[in-house]
Amino acid sequence: PGHQPSVQVADPIFLGGPVGTEVVFALVERAVSPGKGALQVAPDLYLAIEAETVDRIIEKESDHARFLLGMVVWRPGELQDEMKRGLWYEMKTDPGLVLRKKTEGMWEELVQRSEDSASAI
């Protein structure tokens, strides 16, 4: 609330998962790391978790970012097991899609893309 640049961000904050919901994370599209503690999750897509780095993204490049509260955490091997059981879809990362401003219907679109890709094999 006291961070003035945050007030200027018009986009919503998304729920990333049930763990760590007191912390704001940022997914940001850029060719190089946005700063300390950022993890590259795909080509041209970074996850910023350090407060200082997230604040800098809010201040200087919020139009190329998506902000989230919380995350999902799996035990070792749990995600792989869920993938084998068909509980998750896997597809090529597209930063433009991940950060798309219009999110209405995105889930259905992604499911359709994944099903189309799986049936093409």
PDB file of C-alpha atoms in Angstrom:
ATOM      1  CA  PRO A   1       0.000   0.000   0.000  1.00  0.00           C
ATOM      2  CA  GLY A   2       2.859   2.436   0.677  1.00  0.00           C
ATOM      3  CA  HIS A   3       4.620   1.753  -2.642  1.00  0.00           C
ATOM      4  CA  GLN A   4       3.360   4.568  -4.894  1.00  0.00           C
ATOM      5  CA  PRO A   5       4.329   2.946  -8.272  1.00  0.00           C
ATOM      6  CA  SER A   6       2.195  -0.104  -7.359  1.00  0.00           C
ATOM      7  CA  VAL A   7      -0.890   2.099  -7.268  1.00  0.00           C
ATOM      8  CA  GLN A   8      -0.274   2.979 -10.938  1.00  0.00           C
ATOM      9  CA  VAL A   9      -0.447  -0.677 -12.093  1.00  0.00           C
ATOM     10  CA  ALA A  10      -3.942  -1.128 -13.515  1.00  0.00           C
ATOM     11  CA  ASP A  11      -3.693  -4.872 -14.202  1.00  0.00           C
ATOM     12  CA  PRO A  12      -5.000  -7.347 -11.624  1.00  0.00           C
ATOM     13  CA  ILE A  13      -2.807  -9.427  -9.349  1.00  0.00           C
ATOM     14  CA  PHE A  14      -3.366 -13.117 -10.080  1.00  0.00           C
ATOM     15  CA  LEU A  15      -3.446 -15.994  -7.607  1.00  0.00           C
ATOM     16  CA  GLY A  16      -0.457 -18.203  -8.378  1.00  0.00           C
ATOM     17  CA  GLY A  17      -1.276 -20.799  -5.736  1.00  0.00           C
ATOM     18  CA  PRO A  18      -2.024 -21.363  -2.078  1.00  0.00           C
ATOM     19  CA  VAL A  19       1.554 -21.089  -0.719  1.00  0.00           C
ATOM     20  CA  GLY A  20       3.203 -17.739   0.019  1.00  0.00           C
ATOM     21  CA  THR A  21       0.146 -15.587  -0.663  1.00  0.00           C
ATOM     22  CA  GLU A  22       1.627 -12.756   1.380  1.00  0.00           C
ATOM     23  CA  VAL A  23       4.368 -12.215  -1.233  1.00  0.00           C
ATOM     24  CA  VAL A  24       4.071 -10.622  -4.699  1.00  0.00           C
ATOM     25  CA  PHE A  25       5.932 -12.379  -7.515  1.00  0.00           C
ATOM     26  CA  ALA A  26       6.402 -11.131 -11.070  1.00  0.00           C
ATOM     27  CA  LEU A  27       6.601 -12.916 -14.406  1.00  0.00           C
ATOM     28  CA  VAL A  28       8.365 -10.551 -16.797  1.00  0.00           C
ATOM     29  CA  GLU A  29       9.179 -10.784 -20.491  1.00  0.00           C
ATOM     30  CA  ARG A  30      12.764  -9.788 -21.203  1.00  0.00           C
ATOM     31  CA  ALA A  31      15.917 -11.163 -22.815  1.00  0.00           C
ATOM     32  CA  VAL A  32      18.084 -10.924 -19.688  1.00  0.00           C
ATOM     33  CA  SER A  33      17.527 -11.324 -15.973  1.00  0.00           C
ATOM     34  CA  PRO A  34      15.646  -8.457 -14.323  1.00  0.00           C
ATOM     35  CA  GLY A  35      17.851  -8.705 -11.229  1.00  0.00           C
ATOM     36  CA  LYS A  36      18.760 -10.523  -8.054  1.00  0.00           C
ATOM     37  CA  GLY A  37      16.954 -13.788  -7.393  1.00  0.00           C
ATOM     38  CA  ALA A  38      15.178 -13.969 -10.767  1.00  0.00           C
ATOM     39  CA  LEU A  39      14.776 -17.400 -12.356  1.00  0.00           C
ATOM     40  CA  GLN A  40      14.559 -17.940 -16.100  1.00  0.00           C
ATOM     41  CA  VAL A  41      11.496 -20.125 -16.657  1.00  0.00           C
ATOM     42  CA  ALA A  42      11.537 -20.001 -20.474  1.00  0.00           C
ATOM     43  CA  PRO A  43      13.317 -18.101 -23.234  1.00  0.00           C
ATOM     44  CA  ASP A  44      12.543 -14.402 -22.666  1.00  0.00           C
ATOM     45  CA  LEU A  45      10.498 -15.122 -19.520  1.00  0.00           C
ATOM     46  CA  TYR A  46      11.714 -14.645 -15.947  1.00  0.00           C
ATOM     47  CA  LEU A  47      10.146 -15.164 -12.538  1.00  0.00           C
ATOM     48  CA  ALA A  48      11.174 -12.473 -10.063  1.00  0.00           C
ATOM     49  CA  ILE A  49      10.821 -13.406  -6.414  1.00  0.00           C
ATOM     50  CA  GLU A  50      13.040 -10.907  -4.562  1.00  0.00           C
ATOM     51  CA  ALA A  51      11.054  -7.881  -3.310  1.00  0.00           C
ATOM     52  CA  GLU A  52      13.625  -5.378  -4.604  1.00  0.00           C
ATOM     53  CA  THR A  53      13.548  -6.888  -8.104  1.00  0.00           C
ATOM     54  CA  VAL A  54       9.740  -7.079  -8.130  1.00  0.00           C
ATOM     55  CA  ASP A  55       9.545  -3.424  -7.051  1.00  0.00           C
ATOM     56  CA  ARG A  56      11.878  -2.410  -9.893  1.00  0.00           C
ATOM     57  CA  ILE A  57       9.692  -4.306 -12.388  1.00  0.00           C
ATOM     58  CA  ILE A  58       6.610  -2.542 -11.024  1.00  0.00           C
ATOM     59  CA  GLU A  59       8.360   0.821 -11.341  1.00  0.00           C
ATOM     60  CA  LYS A  60       9.916   0.423 -14.801  1.00  0.00           C
ATOM     61  CA  GLU A  61       8.314  -2.349 -16.849  1.00  0.00           C
ATOM     62  CA  SER A  62       4.944  -3.370 -15.442  1.00  0.00           C
ATOM     63  CA  ASP A  63       3.513  -3.341 -18.977  1.00  0.00           C
ATOM     64  CA  HIS A  64       5.670  -6.437 -19.747  1.00  0.00           C
ATOM     65  CA  ALA A  65       4.825  -8.287 -16.549  1.00  0.00           C
ATOM     66  CA  ARG A  66       2.172 -10.245 -14.714  1.00  0.00           C
ATOM     67  CA  PHE A  67       2.021 -10.087 -10.927  1.00  0.00           C
ATOM     68  CA  LEU A  68       1.015 -13.001  -8.727  1.00  0.00           C
ATOM     69  CA  LEU A  69       0.365 -13.759  -5.095  1.00  0.00           C
ATOM     70  CA  GLY A  70       1.302 -17.251  -4.007  1.00  0.00           C
ATOM     71  CA  MET A  71       2.567 -20.335  -5.781  1.00  0.00           C
ATOM     72  CA  VAL A  72       2.061 -24.068  -6.072  1.00  0.00           C
ATOM     73  CA  VAL A  73       4.668 -26.299  -4.448  1.00  0.00           C
ATOM     74  CA  TRP A  74       5.101 -30.018  -5.140  1.00  0.00           C
ATOM     75  CA  ARG A  75       6.971 -32.652  -3.158  1.00  0.00           C
ATOM     76  CA  PRO A  76       9.865 -34.308  -5.019  1.00  0.00           C
ATOM     77  CA  GLY A  77       8.416 -36.449  -7.827  1.00  0.00           C
ATOM     78  CA  GLU A  78       4.826 -35.310  -7.230  1.00  0.00           C
ATOM     79  CA  LEU A  79       4.557 -33.153 -10.376  1.00  0.00           C
ATOM     80  CA  GLN A  80       6.083 -35.897 -12.556  1.00  0.00           C
ATOM     81  CA  ASP A  81       3.548 -38.366 -11.147  1.00  0.00           C
ATOM     82  CA  GLU A  82       0.679 -35.986 -11.854  1.00  0.00           C
ATOM     83  CA  MET A  83       1.980 -35.476 -15.422  1.00  0.00           C
ATOM     84  CA  LYS A  84       2.099 -39.256 -15.995  1.00  0.00           C
ATOM     85  CA  ARG A  85      -1.496 -39.504 -14.772  1.00  0.00           C
ATOM     86  CA  GLY A  86      -2.568 -36.868 -17.313  1.00  0.00           C
ATOM     87  CA  LEU A  87      -3.505 -34.229 -14.729  1.00  0.00           C
ATOM     88  CA  TRP A  88      -1.457 -31.506 -16.438  1.00  0.00           C
ATOM     89  CA  TYR A  89      -0.954 -30.385 -20.008  1.00  0.00           C
ATOM     90  CA  GLU A  90       2.491 -29.579 -21.333  1.00  0.00           C
ATOM     91  CA  MET A  91       3.064 -27.182 -24.194  1.00  0.00           C
ATOM     92  CA  LYS A  92       5.690 -24.848 -25.630  1.00  0.00           C
ATOM     93  CA  THR A  93       6.043 -21.641 -23.632  1.00  0.00           C
ATOM     94  CA  ASP A  94       4.851 -18.456 -25.290  1.00  0.00           C
ATOM     95  CA  PRO A  95       5.619 -15.316 -23.215  1.00  0.00           C
ATOM     96  CA  GLY A  96       3.096 -13.325 -25.262  1.00  0.00           C
ATOM     97  CA  LEU A  97       0.377 -15.760 -24.261  1.00  0.00           C
ATOM     98  CA  VAL A  98       1.520 -16.060 -20.637  1.00  0.00           C
ATOM     99  CA  LEU A  99       1.443 -12.276 -20.261  1.00  0.00           C
ATOM    100  CA  ARG A 100      -1.581 -11.558 -22.450  1.00  0.00           C
ATOM    101  CA  LYS A 101      -3.694  -8.807 -20.911  1.00  0.00           C
ATOM    102  CA  LYS A 102      -7.069 -10.269 -21.948  1.00  0.00           C
ATOM    103  CA  THR A 103      -7.383 -13.453 -19.896  1.00  0.00           C
ATOM    104  CA  GLU A 104     -11.071 -14.203 -20.451  1.00  0.00           C
ATOM    105  CA  GLY A 105     -11.320 -17.601 -22.142  1.00  0.00           C
ATOM    106  CA  MET A 106      -7.575 -18.253 -21.833  1.00  0.00           C
ATOM    107  CA  TRP A 107      -7.996 -21.515 -19.892  1.00  0.00           C
ATOM    108  CA  GLU A 108     -10.341 -22.969 -22.508  1.00  0.00           C
ATOM    109  CA  GLU A 109      -8.008 -21.841 -25.301  1.00  0.00           C
ATOM    110  CA  LEU A 110      -5.016 -23.505 -23.664  1.00  0.00           C
ATOM    111  CA  VAL A 111      -6.883 -26.744 -23.046  1.00  0.00           C
ATOM    112  CA  GLN A 112      -7.987 -26.784 -26.691  1.00  0.00           C
ATOM    113  CA  ARG A 113      -4.427 -26.133 -27.919  1.00  0.00           C
ATOM    114  CA  SER A 114      -3.096 -28.939 -25.723  1.00  0.00           C
ATOM    115  CA  GLU A 115      -5.759 -31.390 -26.846  1.00  0.00           C
ATOM    116  CA  ASP A 116      -5.153 -30.475 -30.509  1.00  0.00           C
ATOM    117  CA  SER A 117      -1.404 -30.957 -30.031  1.00  0.00           C
ATOM    118  CA  ALA A 118      -1.874 -34.329 -28.297  1.00  0.00           C
ATOM    119  CA  SER A 119      -4.177 -35.628 -31.008  1.00  0.00           C
ATOM    120  CA  ALA A 120      -1.736 -34.560 -33.742  1.00  0.00           C
ATOM    121  CA  ILE A 121       0.936 -36.941 -32.462  1.00  0.00           C
TER     122      ILE A 121
END
